[in-house]
XYZ file of C-alpha atoms in Angstrom:
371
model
C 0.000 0.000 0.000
C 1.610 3.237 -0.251
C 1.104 5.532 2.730
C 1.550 9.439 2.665
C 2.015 12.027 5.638
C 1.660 15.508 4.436
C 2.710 18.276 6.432
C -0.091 19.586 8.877
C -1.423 22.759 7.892
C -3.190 24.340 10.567
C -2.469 27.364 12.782
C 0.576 26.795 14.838
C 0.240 22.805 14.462
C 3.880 21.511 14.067
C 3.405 17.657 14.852
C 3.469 14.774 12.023
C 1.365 11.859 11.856
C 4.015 9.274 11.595
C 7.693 9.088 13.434
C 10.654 7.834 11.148
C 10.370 4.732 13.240
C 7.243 4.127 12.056
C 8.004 4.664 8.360
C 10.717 1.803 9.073
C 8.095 -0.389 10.060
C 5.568 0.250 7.439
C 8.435 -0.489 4.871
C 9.879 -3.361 6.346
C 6.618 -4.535 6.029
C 6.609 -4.135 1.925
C 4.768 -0.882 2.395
C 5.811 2.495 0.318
C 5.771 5.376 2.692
C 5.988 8.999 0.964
C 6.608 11.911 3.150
C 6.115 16.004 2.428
C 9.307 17.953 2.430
C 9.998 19.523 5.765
C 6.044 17.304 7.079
C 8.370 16.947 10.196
C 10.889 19.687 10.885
C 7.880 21.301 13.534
C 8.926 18.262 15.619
C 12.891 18.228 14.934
C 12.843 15.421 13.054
C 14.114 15.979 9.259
C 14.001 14.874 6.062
C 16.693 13.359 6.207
C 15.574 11.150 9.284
C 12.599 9.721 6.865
C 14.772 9.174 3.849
C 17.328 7.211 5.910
C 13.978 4.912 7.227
C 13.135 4.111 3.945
C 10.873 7.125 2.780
C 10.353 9.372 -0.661
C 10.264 12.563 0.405
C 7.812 14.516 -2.007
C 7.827 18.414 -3.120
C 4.197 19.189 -1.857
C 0.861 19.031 -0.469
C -0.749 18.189 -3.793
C 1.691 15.215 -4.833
C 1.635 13.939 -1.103
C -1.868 13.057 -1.411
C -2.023 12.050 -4.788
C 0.432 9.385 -3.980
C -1.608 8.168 -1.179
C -3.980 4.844 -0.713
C -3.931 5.497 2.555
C -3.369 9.070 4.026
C -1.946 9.876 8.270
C -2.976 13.286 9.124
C -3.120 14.326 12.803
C -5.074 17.143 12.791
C -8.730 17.396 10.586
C -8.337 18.856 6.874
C -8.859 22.573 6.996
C -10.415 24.030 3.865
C -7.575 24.085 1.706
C -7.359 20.621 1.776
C -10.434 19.654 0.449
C -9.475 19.734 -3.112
C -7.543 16.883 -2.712
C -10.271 14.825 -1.038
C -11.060 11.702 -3.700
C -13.217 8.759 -3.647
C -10.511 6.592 -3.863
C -8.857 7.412 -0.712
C -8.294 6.668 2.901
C -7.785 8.837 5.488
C -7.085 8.324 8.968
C -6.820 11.451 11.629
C -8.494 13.090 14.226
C -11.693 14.291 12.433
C -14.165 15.682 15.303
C -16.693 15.936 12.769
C -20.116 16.820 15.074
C -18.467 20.275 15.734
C -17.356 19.866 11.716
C -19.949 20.777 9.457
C -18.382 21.963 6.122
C -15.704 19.402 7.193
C -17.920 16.438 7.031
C -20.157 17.547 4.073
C -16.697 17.989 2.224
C -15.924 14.063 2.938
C -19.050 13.171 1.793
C -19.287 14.230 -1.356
C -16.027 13.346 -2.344
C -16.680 10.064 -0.702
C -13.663 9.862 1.091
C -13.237 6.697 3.561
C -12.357 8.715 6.674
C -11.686 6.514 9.808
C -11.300 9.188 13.194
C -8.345 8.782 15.885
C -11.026 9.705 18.489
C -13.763 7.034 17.736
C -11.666 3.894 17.923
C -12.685 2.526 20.989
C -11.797 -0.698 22.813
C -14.564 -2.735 24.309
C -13.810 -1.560 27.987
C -14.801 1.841 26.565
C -11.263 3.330 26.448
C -10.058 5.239 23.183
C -6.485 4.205 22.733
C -5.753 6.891 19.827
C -7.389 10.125 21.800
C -6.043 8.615 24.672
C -2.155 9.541 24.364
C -3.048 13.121 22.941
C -5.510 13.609 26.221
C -3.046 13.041 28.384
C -0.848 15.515 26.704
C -3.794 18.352 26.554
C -4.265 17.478 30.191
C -0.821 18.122 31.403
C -0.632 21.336 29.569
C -3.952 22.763 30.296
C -2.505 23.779 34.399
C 0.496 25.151 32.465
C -1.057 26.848 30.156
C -3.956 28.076 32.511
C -1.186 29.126 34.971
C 0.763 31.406 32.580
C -2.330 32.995 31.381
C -2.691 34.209 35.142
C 0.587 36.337 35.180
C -0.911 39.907 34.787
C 1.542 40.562 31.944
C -1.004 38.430 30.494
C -4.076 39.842 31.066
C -4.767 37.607 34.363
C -4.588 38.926 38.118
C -1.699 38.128 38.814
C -1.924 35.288 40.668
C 0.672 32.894 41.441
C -0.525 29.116 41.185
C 1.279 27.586 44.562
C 1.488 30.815 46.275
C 4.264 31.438 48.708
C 4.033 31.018 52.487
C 1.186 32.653 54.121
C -1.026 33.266 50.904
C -3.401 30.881 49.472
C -2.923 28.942 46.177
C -4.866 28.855 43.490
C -8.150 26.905 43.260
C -8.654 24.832 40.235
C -11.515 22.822 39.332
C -11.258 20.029 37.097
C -14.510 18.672 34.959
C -14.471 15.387 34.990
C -11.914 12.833 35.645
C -11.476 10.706 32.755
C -7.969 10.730 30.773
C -7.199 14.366 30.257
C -8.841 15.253 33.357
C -6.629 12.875 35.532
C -3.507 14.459 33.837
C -4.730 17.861 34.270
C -5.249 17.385 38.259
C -1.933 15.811 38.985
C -0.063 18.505 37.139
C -2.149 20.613 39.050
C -1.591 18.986 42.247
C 2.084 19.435 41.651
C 1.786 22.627 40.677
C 1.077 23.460 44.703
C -3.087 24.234 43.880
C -5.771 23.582 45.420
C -7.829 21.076 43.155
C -11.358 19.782 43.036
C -12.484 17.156 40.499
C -16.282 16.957 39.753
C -17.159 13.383 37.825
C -20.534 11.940 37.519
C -18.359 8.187 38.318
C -17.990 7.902 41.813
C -16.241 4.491 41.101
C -13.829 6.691 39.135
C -13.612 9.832 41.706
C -12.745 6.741 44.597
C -10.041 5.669 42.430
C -8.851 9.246 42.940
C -9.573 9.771 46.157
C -7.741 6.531 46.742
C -4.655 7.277 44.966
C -4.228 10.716 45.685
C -4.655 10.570 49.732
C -7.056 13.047 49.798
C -5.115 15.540 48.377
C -7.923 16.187 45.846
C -11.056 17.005 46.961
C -13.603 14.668 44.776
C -17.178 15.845 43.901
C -20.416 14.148 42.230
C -21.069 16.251 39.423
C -24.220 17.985 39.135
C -25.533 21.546 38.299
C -25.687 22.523 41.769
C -21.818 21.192 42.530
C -20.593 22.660 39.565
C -22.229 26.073 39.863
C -20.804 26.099 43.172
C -17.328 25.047 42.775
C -17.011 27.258 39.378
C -18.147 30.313 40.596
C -15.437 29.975 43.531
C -12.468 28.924 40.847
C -9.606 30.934 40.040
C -8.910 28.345 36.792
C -11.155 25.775 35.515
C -10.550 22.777 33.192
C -13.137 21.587 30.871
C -12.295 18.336 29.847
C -15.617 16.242 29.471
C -15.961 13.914 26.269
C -18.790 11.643 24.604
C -16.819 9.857 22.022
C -17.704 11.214 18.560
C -20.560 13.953 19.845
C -20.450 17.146 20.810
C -19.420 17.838 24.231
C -22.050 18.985 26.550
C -22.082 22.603 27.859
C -21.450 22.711 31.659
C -20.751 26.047 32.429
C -23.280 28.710 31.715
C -22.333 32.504 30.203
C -24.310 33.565 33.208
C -22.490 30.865 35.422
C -19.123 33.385 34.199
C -20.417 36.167 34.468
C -20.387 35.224 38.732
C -16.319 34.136 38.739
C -13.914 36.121 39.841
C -12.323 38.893 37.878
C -9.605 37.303 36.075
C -10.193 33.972 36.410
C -9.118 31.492 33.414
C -11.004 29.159 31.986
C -9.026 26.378 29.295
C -11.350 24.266 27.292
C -9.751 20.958 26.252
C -12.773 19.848 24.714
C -13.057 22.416 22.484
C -13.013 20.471 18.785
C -15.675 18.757 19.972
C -17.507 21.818 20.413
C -16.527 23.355 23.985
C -18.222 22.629 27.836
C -18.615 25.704 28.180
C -21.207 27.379 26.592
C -19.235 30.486 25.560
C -16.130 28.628 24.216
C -14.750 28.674 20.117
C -11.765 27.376 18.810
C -8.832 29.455 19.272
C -4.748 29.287 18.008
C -1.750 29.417 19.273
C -1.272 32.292 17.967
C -3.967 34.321 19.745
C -4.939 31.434 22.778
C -7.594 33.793 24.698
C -10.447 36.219 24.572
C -12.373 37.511 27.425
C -16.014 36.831 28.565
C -17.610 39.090 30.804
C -14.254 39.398 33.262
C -12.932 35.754 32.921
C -10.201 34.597 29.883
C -11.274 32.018 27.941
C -8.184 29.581 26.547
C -9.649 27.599 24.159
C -6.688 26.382 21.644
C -8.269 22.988 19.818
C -4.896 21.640 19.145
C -3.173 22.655 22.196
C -0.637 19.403 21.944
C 0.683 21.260 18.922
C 2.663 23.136 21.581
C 4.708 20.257 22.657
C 4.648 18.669 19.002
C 8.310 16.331 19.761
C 6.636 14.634 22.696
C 2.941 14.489 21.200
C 4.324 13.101 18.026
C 6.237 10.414 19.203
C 3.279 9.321 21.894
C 1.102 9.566 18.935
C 3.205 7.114 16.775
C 3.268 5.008 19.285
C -0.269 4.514 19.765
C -1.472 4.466 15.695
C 1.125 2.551 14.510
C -0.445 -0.787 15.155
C -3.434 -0.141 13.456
C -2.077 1.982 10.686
C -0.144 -1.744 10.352
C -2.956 -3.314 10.021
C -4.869 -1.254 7.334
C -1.547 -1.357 5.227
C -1.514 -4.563 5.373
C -4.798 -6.253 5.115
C -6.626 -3.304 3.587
C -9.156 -1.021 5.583
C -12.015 -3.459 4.728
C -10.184 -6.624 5.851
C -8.469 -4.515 9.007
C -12.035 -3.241 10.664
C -13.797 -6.541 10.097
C -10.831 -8.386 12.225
C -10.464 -5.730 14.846
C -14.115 -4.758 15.721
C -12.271 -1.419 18.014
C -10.975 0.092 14.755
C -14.367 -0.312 12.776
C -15.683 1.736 15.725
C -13.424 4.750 14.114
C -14.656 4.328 10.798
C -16.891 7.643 10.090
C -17.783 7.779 6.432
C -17.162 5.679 3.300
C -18.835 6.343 -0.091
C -21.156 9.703 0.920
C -22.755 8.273 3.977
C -22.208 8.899 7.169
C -20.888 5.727 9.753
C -21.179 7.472 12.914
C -24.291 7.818 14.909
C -23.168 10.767 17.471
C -21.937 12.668 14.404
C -25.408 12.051 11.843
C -26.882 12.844 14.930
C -25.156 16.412 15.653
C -25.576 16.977 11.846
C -29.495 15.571 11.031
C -27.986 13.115 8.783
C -28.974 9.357 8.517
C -26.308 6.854 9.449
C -25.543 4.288 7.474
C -25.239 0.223 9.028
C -21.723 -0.268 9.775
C -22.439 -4.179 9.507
C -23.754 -3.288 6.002
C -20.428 -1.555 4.716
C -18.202 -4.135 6.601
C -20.643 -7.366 4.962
């Protein structure tokens, strides 16, 4: 098969889709691999690197897809891609399509075969591609959050651990999956005071447990988070529904109560934000202000970090971007019944119900496509 990795186009977004080890492995494994000139520079890894594993580096964008069977992004086509979209071809990235309208009406009528990062889910639930780039998000988001409080920055000025004879910050975490456990222990060692609000209790005594009581756990409700937000100095959205939009948690008027200054960061904004006044933002310009609080709301914020969030990201696709080289995508989702899960549209029809559901579409039988 040959596989291509262009070089991700989106606002400050310097990671690649595939590490030279993995172009090794997809050649060893009779596989052509074609790479864009300079696809991997963002995360110090050059041309060179990907030649020497076995690669053709190509000129540009437009050849790099041609070439492809089977196409690794890690971000979701912006519109300038879309021109290259073809019925022939695979494509396997992060998508986030119920907060993607264009993007998804794009893919299906080219009838591209798109199969999403985010939707391949194992049996116990867990979603081994989003899973790597949550943590990630989650580790950042305190970071992030906490430089946004210098007043340089537009924050007030408010150190996370504090010093001796001050308080810390307090920073409320929504909900305590992946990103959200990675969020509250960098938090935790940041010196704050954390609460995590999770409709699991099995999951919030698994914190409680490992964490001492250092966190302060919380059923979450409207009441609890009402009353824990409006006392925050930072919040951390990171609530997910695989494939749908995420729900909206915290209220414009729920902001308009916080305390000057206070920073919210949205992890879940490409699936649409929790809170109800969030958009997509860039590195490039990370905040805007609602009422007196600063929204951070970057949807690719592991872009930041791209030479750590591309090599965890390689190591999670690799074995199933193995498996679609080598069996075919058809062959590959009826053996592994977690990858067909990812599969979100083939031939103009949607395969997803949360996203035909965000978008009114119909959604077509997955056992029908896979027969």
């Amino acid at each position: 098969m040959k596989v291509a990795i262009p070089t991700e186009v989106k606002n400050n977004e310097f990671r690649v889709a595939v590490t030279p080890a993995g172009v090794h492995e997809l050649t060893e494994n009779g596989h052509e691999v074609f790479v864009q000139a300079g696809a991997g520079l963002g995360s110090s890894i050059p041309d060179e690197a990907y030649e020497a594993a076995g690669a053709v580096i190509l000129a540009d964008a437009a050849r790099t897809w041609a070439a492809a069977d089977l196409l690794l992004k890690v971000k979701e086509p912006v519109d300038s891609e879309y021109a290259f979209f073809r019925s022939d071809l695979v494509l396997f990235t992060y998508l986030h399509l119920a907060a993607e309208p264009l993007l998804t009406q794009a893919l299906l009528s080219a009838g591209v075969t798109s199969i999403a990062y985010e939707t391949v889910q194992l049996p116990s639930g867990a979603l081994p591609l989003l899973a790597p780039m949550s943590e990630v998000a989650g580790r950042l988001a305190p970071i992030v959050g906490a430089n946004v409080m210098l007043k340089p920055n537009g924050g007030p000025g408010l150190l996370v651990p504090g010093v001796p004879g001050t308080h810390p910050a307090r920073i409320v975490v929504l909900g305590g999956g992946v990103a959200g456990t990675a969020a509250m222990q960098v938090a935790l060692g940041l010196g704050a005071d954390v609460t995590v609000l999770d409709t699991n209790l099995f999951r919030l005594r698994e914190l409680d447990a490992l964490h001492f009581g250092r966190v302060k756990t919380i059923a979450s409700n409207s009441f609890e988070i009402d009353k824990a937000v409006s006392e925050a100095d930072m919040v951390i959205g990171s609530v997910l529904i695989p494939g749908a939009r995420a729900p909206k948690l915290v209220s414009n008027e729920l902001v308009s109560r916080m305390r000057p200054g206070s920073v919210l960061v949205d992890i879940a904004v490409d699936q649409g934000g929790c809170f109800a006044d969030s958009h997509p933002t860039t590195h490039a310009e990370p905040t805007f202000t609602v009422h007196r609080s600063l929204f951070y709301c970057v949807a690719n914020m592991p872009g930041a970090v791209p030479h750590t969030s591309t090599y965890a990201l390689t190591n999670a696709t690799l074995p199933y971007v193995r498996a679609i080289a080598n069996r075919g995508w058809k062959s590959a989702l009826n053996a592994d019944s977690s990858l067909a899960r990812g599969l979100t549209t083939y031939a103009g029809s949607i395969m997803s119900a949360p996203v035909a559901s965000a978008h009114g579409l119909e959604c077509r039988s997955l056992a029908d496509v896979l027969a």
